[in-house]
Coordinates of C-alpha atoms and ligand atoms in Angstrom, one line a residue:
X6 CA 86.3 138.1 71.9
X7 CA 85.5 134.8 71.4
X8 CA 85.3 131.9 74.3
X9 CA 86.7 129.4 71.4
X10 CA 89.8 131.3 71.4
X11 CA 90.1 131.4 75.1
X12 CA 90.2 127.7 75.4
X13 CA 92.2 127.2 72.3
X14 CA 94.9 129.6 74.4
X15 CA 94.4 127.7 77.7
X16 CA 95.0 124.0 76.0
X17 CA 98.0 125.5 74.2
X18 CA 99.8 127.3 77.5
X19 CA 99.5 130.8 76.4
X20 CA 98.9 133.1 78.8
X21 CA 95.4 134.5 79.5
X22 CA 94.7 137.8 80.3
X23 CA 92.2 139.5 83.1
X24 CA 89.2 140.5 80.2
X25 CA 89.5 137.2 78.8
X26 CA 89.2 135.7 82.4
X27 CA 86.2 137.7 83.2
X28 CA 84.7 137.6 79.7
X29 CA 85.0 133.7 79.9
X30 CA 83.2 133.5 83.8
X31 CA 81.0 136.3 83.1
X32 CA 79.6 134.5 79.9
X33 CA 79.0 131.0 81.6
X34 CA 77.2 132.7 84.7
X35 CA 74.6 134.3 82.2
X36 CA 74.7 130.9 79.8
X37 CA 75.9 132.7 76.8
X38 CA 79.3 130.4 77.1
X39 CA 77.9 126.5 77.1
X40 CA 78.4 123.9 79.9
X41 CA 80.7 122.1 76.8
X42 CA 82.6 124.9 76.4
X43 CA 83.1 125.5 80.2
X44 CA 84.2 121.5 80.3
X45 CA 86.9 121.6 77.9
X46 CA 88.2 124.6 79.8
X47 CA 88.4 123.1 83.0
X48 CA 90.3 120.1 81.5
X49 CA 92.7 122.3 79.9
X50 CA 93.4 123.8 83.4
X51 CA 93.5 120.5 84.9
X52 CA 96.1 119.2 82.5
X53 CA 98.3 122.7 81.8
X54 CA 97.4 124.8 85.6
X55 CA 96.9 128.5 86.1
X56 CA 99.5 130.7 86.4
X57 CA 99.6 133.3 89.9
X58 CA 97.8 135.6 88.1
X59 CA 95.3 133.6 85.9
X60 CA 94.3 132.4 88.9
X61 CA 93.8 135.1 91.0
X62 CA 91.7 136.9 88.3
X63 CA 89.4 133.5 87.7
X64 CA 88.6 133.5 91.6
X65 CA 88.0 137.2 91.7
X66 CA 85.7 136.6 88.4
X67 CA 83.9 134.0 89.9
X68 CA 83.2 136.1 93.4
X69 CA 82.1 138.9 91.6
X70 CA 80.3 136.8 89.7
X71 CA 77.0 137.4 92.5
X72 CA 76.4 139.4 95.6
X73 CA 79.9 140.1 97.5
X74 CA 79.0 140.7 100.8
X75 CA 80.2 143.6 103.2
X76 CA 80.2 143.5 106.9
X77 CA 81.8 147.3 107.3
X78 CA 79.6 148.4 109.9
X79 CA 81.1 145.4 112.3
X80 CA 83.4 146.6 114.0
X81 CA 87.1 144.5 114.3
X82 CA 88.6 142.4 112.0
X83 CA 86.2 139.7 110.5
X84 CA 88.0 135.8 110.3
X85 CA 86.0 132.8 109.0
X86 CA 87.6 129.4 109.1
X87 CA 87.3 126.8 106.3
X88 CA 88.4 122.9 106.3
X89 CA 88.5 120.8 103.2
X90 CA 86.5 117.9 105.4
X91 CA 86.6 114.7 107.0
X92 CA 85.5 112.0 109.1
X93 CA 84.3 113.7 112.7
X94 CA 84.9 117.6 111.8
X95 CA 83.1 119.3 114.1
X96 CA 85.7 121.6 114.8
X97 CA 83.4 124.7 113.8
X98 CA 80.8 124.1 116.7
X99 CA 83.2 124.9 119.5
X100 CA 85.6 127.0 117.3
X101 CA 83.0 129.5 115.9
X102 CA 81.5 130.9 119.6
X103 CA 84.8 130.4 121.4
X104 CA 86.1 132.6 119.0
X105 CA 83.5 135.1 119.0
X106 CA 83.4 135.2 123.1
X107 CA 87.0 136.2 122.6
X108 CA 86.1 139.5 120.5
X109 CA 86.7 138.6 116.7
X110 CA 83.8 138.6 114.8
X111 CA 82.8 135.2 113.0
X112 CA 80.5 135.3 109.9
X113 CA 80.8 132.0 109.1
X114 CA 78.9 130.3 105.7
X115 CA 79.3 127.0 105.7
X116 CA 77.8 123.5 103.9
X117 CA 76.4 120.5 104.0
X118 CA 77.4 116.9 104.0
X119 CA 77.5 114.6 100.9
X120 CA 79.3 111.4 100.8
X121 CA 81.3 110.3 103.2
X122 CA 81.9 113.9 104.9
X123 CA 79.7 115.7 107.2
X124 CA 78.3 119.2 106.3
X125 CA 78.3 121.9 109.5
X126 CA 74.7 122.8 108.7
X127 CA 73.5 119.3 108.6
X128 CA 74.9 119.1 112.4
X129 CA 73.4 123.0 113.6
X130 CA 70.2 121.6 112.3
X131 CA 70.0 118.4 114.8
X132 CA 69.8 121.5 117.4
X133 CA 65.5 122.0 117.6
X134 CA 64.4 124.9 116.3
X135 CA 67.8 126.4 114.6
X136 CA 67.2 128.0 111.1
X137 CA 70.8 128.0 109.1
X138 CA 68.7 129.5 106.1
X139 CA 69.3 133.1 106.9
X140 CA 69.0 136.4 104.5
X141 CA 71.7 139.3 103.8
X142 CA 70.5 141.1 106.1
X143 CA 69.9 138.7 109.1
X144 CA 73.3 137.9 108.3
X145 CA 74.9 141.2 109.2
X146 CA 72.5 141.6 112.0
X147 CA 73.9 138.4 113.7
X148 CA 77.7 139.5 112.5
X149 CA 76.7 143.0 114.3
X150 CA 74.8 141.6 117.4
X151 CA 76.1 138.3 118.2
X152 CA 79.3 138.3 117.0
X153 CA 78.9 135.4 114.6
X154 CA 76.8 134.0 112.1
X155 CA 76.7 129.8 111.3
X156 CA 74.4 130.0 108.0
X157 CA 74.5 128.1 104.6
X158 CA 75.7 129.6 101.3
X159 CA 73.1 131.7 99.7
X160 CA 72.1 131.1 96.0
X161 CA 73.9 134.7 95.4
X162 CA 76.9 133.6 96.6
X163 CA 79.9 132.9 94.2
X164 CA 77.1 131.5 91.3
X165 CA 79.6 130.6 88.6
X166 CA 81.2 128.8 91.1
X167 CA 78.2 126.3 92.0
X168 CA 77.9 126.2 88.3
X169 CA 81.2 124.8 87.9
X170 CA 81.4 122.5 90.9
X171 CA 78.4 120.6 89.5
X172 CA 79.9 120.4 86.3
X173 CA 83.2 119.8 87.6
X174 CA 81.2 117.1 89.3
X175 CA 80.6 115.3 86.4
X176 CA 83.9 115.7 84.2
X177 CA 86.3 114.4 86.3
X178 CA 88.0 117.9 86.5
X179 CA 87.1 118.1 90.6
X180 CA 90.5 117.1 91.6
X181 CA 92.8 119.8 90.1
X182 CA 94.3 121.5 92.7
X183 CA 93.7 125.4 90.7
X184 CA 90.1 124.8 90.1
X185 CA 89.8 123.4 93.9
X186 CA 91.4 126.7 95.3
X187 CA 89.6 129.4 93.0
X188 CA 86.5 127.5 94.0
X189 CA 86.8 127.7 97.9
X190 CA 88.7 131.1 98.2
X191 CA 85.5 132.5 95.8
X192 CA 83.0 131.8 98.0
X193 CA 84.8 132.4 101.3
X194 CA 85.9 136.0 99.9
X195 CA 82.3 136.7 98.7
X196 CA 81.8 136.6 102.2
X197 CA 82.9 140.1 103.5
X198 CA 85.8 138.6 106.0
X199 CA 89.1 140.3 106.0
X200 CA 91.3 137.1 107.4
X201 CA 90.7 132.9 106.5
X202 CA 91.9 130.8 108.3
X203 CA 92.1 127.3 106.1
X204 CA 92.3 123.5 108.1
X205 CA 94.0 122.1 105.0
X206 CA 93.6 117.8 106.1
X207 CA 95.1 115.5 104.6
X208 CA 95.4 111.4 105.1
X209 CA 93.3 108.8 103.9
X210 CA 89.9 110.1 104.9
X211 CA 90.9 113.5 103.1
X212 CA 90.2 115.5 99.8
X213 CA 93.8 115.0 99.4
X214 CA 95.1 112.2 100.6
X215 CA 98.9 113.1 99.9
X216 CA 100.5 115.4 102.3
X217 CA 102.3 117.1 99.5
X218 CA 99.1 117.3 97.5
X219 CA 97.4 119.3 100.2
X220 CA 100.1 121.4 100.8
X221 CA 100.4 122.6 97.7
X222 CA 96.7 123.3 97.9
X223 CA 97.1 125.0 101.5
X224 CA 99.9 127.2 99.5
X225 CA 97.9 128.2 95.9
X226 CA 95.1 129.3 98.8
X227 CA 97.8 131.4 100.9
X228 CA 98.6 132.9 97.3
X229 CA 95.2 133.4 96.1
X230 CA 94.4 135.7 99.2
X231 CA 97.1 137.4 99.3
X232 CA 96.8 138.5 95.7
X233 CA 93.5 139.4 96.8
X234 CA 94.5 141.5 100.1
X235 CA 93.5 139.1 102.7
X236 CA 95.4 137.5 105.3
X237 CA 95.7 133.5 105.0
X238 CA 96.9 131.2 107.1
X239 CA 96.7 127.3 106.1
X240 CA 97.2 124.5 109.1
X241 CA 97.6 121.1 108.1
X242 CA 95.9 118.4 110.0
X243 CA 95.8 114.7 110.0
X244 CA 93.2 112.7 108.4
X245 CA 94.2 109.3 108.9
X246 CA 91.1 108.4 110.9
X247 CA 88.3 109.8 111.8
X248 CA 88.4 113.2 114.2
X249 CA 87.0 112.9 118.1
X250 CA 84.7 109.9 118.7
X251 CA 81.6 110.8 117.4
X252 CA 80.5 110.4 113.8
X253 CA 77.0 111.9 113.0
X254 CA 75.0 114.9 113.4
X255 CA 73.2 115.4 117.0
X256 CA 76.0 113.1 117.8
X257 CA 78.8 115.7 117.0
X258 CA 76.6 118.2 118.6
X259 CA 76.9 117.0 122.1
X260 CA 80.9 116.1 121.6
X261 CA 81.0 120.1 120.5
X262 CA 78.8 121.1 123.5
X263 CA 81.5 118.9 125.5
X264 CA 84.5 120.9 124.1
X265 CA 82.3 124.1 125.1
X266 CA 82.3 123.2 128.4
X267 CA 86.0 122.4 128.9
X268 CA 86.0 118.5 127.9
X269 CA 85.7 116.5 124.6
X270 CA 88.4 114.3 123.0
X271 CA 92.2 115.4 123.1
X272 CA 92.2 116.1 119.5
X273 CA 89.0 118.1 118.7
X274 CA 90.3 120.3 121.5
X275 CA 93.9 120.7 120.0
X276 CA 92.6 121.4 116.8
X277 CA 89.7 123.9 117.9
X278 CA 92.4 125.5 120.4
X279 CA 94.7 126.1 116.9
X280 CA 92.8 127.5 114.7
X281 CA 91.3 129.6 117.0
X282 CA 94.9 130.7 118.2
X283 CA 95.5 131.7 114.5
X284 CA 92.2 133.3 114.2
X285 CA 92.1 136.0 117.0
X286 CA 96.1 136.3 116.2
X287 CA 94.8 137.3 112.5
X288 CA 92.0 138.9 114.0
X289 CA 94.3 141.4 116.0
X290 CA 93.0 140.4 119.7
X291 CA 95.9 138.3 120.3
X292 CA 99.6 139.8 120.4
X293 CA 100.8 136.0 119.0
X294 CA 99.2 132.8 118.6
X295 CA 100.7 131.3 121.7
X296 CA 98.5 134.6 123.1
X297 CA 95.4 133.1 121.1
X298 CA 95.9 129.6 122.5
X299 CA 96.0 130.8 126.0
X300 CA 93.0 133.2 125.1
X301 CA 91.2 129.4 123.7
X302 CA 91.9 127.8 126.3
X303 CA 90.5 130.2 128.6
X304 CA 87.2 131.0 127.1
X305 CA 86.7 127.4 126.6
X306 CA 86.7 126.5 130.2
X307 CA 85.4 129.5 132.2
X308 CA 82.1 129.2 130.2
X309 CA 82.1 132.3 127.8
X310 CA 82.2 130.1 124.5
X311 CA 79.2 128.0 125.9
X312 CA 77.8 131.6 126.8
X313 CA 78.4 132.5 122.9
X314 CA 77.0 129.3 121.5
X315 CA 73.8 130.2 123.8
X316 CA 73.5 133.2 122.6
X317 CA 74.1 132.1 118.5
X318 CA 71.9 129.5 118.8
X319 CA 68.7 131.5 120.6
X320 CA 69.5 134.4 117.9
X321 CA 69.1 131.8 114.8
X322 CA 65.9 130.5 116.1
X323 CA 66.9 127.2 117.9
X324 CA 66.6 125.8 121.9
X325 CA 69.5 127.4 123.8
X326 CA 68.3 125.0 126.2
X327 CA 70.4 122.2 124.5
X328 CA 73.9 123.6 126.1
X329 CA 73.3 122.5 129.5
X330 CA 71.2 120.2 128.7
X331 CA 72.0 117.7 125.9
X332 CA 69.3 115.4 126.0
X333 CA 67.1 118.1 124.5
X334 CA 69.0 116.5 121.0
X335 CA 67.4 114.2 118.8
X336 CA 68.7 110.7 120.0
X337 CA 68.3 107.1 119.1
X338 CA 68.1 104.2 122.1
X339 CA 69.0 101.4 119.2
X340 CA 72.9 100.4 119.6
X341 CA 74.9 98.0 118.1
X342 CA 78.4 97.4 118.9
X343 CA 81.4 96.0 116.9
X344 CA 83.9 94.5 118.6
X345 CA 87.9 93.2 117.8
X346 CA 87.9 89.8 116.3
X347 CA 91.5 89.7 117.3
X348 CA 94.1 90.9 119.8
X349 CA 96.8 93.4 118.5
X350 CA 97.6 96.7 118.0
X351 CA 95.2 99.5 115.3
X352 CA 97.3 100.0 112.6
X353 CA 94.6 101.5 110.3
X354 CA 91.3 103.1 110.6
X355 CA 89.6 104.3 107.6
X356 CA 88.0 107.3 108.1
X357 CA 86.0 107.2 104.8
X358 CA 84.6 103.9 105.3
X359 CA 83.1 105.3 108.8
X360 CA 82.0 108.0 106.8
X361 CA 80.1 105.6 104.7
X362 CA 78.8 103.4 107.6
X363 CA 77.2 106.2 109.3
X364 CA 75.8 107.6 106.3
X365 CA 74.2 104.3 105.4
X366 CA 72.2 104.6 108.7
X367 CA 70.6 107.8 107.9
X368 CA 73.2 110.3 108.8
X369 CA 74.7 111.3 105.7
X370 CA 73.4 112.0 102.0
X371 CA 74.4 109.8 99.0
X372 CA 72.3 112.4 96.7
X373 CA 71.9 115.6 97.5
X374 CA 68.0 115.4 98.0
X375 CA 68.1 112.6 100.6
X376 CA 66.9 113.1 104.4
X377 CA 69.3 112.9 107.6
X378 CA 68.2 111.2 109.9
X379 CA 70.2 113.7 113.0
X380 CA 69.6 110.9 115.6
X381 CA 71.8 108.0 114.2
X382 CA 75.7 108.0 113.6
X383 CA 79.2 106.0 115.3
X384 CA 81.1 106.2 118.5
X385 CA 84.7 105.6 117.4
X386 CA 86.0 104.1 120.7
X387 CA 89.7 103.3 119.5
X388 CA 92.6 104.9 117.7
X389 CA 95.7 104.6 115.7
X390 CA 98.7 102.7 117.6
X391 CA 95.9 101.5 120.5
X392 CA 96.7 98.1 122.2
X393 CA 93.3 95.8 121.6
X394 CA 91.7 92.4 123.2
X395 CA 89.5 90.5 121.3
X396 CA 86.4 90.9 122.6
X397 CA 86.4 95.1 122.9
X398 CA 84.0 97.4 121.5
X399 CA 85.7 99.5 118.8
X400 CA 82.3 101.1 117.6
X401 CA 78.8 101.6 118.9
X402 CA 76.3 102.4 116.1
X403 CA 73.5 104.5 117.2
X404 CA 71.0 103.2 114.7
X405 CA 67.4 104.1 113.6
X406 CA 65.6 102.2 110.9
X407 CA 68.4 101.6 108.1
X408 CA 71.6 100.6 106.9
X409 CA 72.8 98.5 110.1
X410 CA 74.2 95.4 108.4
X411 CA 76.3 97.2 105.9
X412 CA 77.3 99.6 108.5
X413 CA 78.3 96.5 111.0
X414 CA 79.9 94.9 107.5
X415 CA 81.6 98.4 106.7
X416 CA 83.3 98.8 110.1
X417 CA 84.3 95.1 110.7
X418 CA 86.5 96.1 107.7
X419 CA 87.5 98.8 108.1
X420 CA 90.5 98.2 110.6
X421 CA 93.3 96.7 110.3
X422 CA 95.1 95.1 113.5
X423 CA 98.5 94.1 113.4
X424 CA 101.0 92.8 116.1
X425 CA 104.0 95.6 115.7
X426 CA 103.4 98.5 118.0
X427 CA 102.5 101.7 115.8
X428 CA 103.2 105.2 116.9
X429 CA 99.9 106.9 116.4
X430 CA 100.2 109.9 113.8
X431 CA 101.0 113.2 114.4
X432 CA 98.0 115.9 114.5
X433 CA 99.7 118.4 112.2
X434 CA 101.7 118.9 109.5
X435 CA 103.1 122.2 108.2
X436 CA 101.4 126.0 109.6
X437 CA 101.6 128.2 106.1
X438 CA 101.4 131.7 105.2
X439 CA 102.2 134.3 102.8
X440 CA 106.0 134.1 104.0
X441 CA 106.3 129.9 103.4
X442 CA 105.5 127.2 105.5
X443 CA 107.2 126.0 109.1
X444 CA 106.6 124.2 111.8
X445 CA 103.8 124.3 114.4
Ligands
LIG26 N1 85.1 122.3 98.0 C1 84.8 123.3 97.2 O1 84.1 124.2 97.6 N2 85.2 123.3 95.9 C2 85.9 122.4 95.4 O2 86.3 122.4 94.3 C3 86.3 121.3 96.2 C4 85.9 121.3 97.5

């Protein structure tokens, strides 16, 4: 077989077949198919797609492609969660341990932030002392004992697939809704789960900014895991502005810790409460997932998911302390507030731009080598369709030693005020599974 003539096939719309798949993925893991060849690929499937099957054998190539975990000596039905990203997203904090206290084991592997997006492990690691750089092994223990795991990606893990995402990265092939699928359904089936549940965003401070866009992607996931045996549900959410109020890593800690203990922002609840509803539903603990949202709801005021968090974070090494006690976190006492020029109502907040501003001061990477700085990040303190004076504090900027005048700059412009009155947007579009999509 030659790779030439899998390409050539690709660019002309012939159909591929599972050894030329595997021969293709298998040869750029080991380097015997170049980075060159592996780029005109890609563009071939961004411009012509994968068919159902095509695609189901290039994700399963690329998982098998290193270690595929197994987690058969836990016990119950193991669901991970995975969102595309945005602004605020620190739905996994409360999600993970609330789920867990309710009895479905978590193993959860997730990243860090670049750009404008936060990464989960950036945020754990504000937490003093707690190690997100965890073996195999330590892995299963925490799946076993604990209940859940909250670790990064291991370089074992799906290796044709970071392979491809950094040279995706760099020939403008990242945006094609196939290799975006293959690529997160890969590394989230390498991980031993038997259900996913996907938080599929969409809005202007998402992957995908058209609703139609994502849903397709939501659906080509659905697809992929069922062709694979697993059990996916997609929910849609909205990411017209940024999620809860707090942007930044120790920052989104204490809003999580708030959810844990039965408070935090109307939509970080809603959100955590719904995917955790489809996740013990999927999980087989709850009967439906109005079942699994009373089950959410429950654990997350009686204590148990603040229990679980406890016990998660004392198991990966960090101060347990911080649940009760949040001002064990790294914290700044610099603030800077922006404040309406004008009176009016939000029409427009862009989530990417506060992305931006709080990764200029020190809480997000632009390169992948940079430091966080956990302390710093942005209180959001108005949304979409509020009624504004002049003179109110939209954002306070917890700052440390850089990036505060083109953060100020970056949120000054960031809104946009109008006189109309503006219904504030819906939370969620579309729930989808293997049998279509419907409403919530
Ligand atoms: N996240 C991934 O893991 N892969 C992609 O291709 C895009 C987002």
């Amino acid at each position: 077989m030659r790779v030439y003539d899998v390409i050539q096939k690709k660019r002309d719309r012939e159909p591929l077949d599972e050894a030329e798949i595997e021969f293709l993925i298998r040869g750029y893991t080991d380097g015997s198919v170049a980075d060159y060849q592996m780029s005109a690929f890609a563009m071939a499937v961004y411009f012509n797609g994968m068919s159902p099957d095509e695609l189901s054998w290039f994700t399963s190539a690329m998982l098998h492609s290193g270690d595929v975990l197994t987690l058969d000596e836990v016990a119950g039905t193991k669901v991970d969660k995975h969102s595309t990203g945005g602004v605020g997203d620190k739905i996994s904090l409360p999600l993970a341990p609330a789920v867990a206290a309710c009895g479905v084991p978590v193993p959860m592997i997730s990243g860090r932030g670049l750009g404008h997006t936060g990464g989960t492990l950036d945020k754990l690691e504000s937490i003093p002392g707690f190690n997100v750089n965890m073996t195999t092994a330590d892995y299963r223990r925490l799946v076993r004992d604990v209940g859940c795991c909250l670790i990064g990606q291991t370089a074992e893990l799906a290796p044709a697939d970071k392979k491809l995402y950094a040279l995706r990265d760099v020939t403008a092939t990242v945006d094609c809704i196939p290799l975006i699928a293959s690529s997160i359904m890969s590394k989230k089936l390498a991980e031993g789960i038997d259900a996913l549940v996907l938080d599929v965003k969409y809005g202007s401070g998402a992957f995908m900014e058209r609703l139609e866009d994502a849903e397709t992607l939501a659906r080509t996931m659905v697809g992929i895991g069922e062709k694979m045996g697993k059990q996916v549900v997609a929910r849609m959410t909205n990411m017209d502005q940024p999620l809860g109020v707090m942007v930044g890593n120790a920052l989104e800690v204490k809003e999580s810790l708030d959810v844990l203990h039965g408070h935090g922002p109307a939509d970080i609840i809603a959100i955590t409460v719904e995917l955790g509803a489809e996740m013990l539903h999927l999980g087989q603990v709850a009967a439906t997932v109005e079942d699994g949202r009373q089950q959410m709801r429950a654990v997350l005021s009686d204590g148990r998911a603040a229990r679980k968090f406890e016990q998660i974070i004392e198991a990966q090494g960090g101060d347990p302390r911080v649940v009760e006690d949040p001002s064990l976190l790294p914290a700044t006492d610099k603030r800077v507030s922006v404040k309406a020029a004008k009176a009016g109502v939000v029409h427009a907040i862009d989530a990417r731009e506060v992305g931006i501003a709080s990764m200029l001061l020190g809480g997000g990477r632009a390169r992948t080598d940079d430091v966080i700085d956990p302390r710093v990040g942005i209180e959001v303190h108005t949304r979409i369709g509020d009624a504004v004076r002049a003179g109110d504090e939209l954002f306070v900027l917890q700052v440390g030693d850089k990036g505060v005048t083109d953060a100020v700059a970056r949120l000054e412009a960031c809104l946009r005020i109008e006189d109309a009155p503006l219904e504030p947007p819906s939370r969620f579009g579309a729930r989808i599974d293997h049998a279509g999509s419907g409403p919530t």
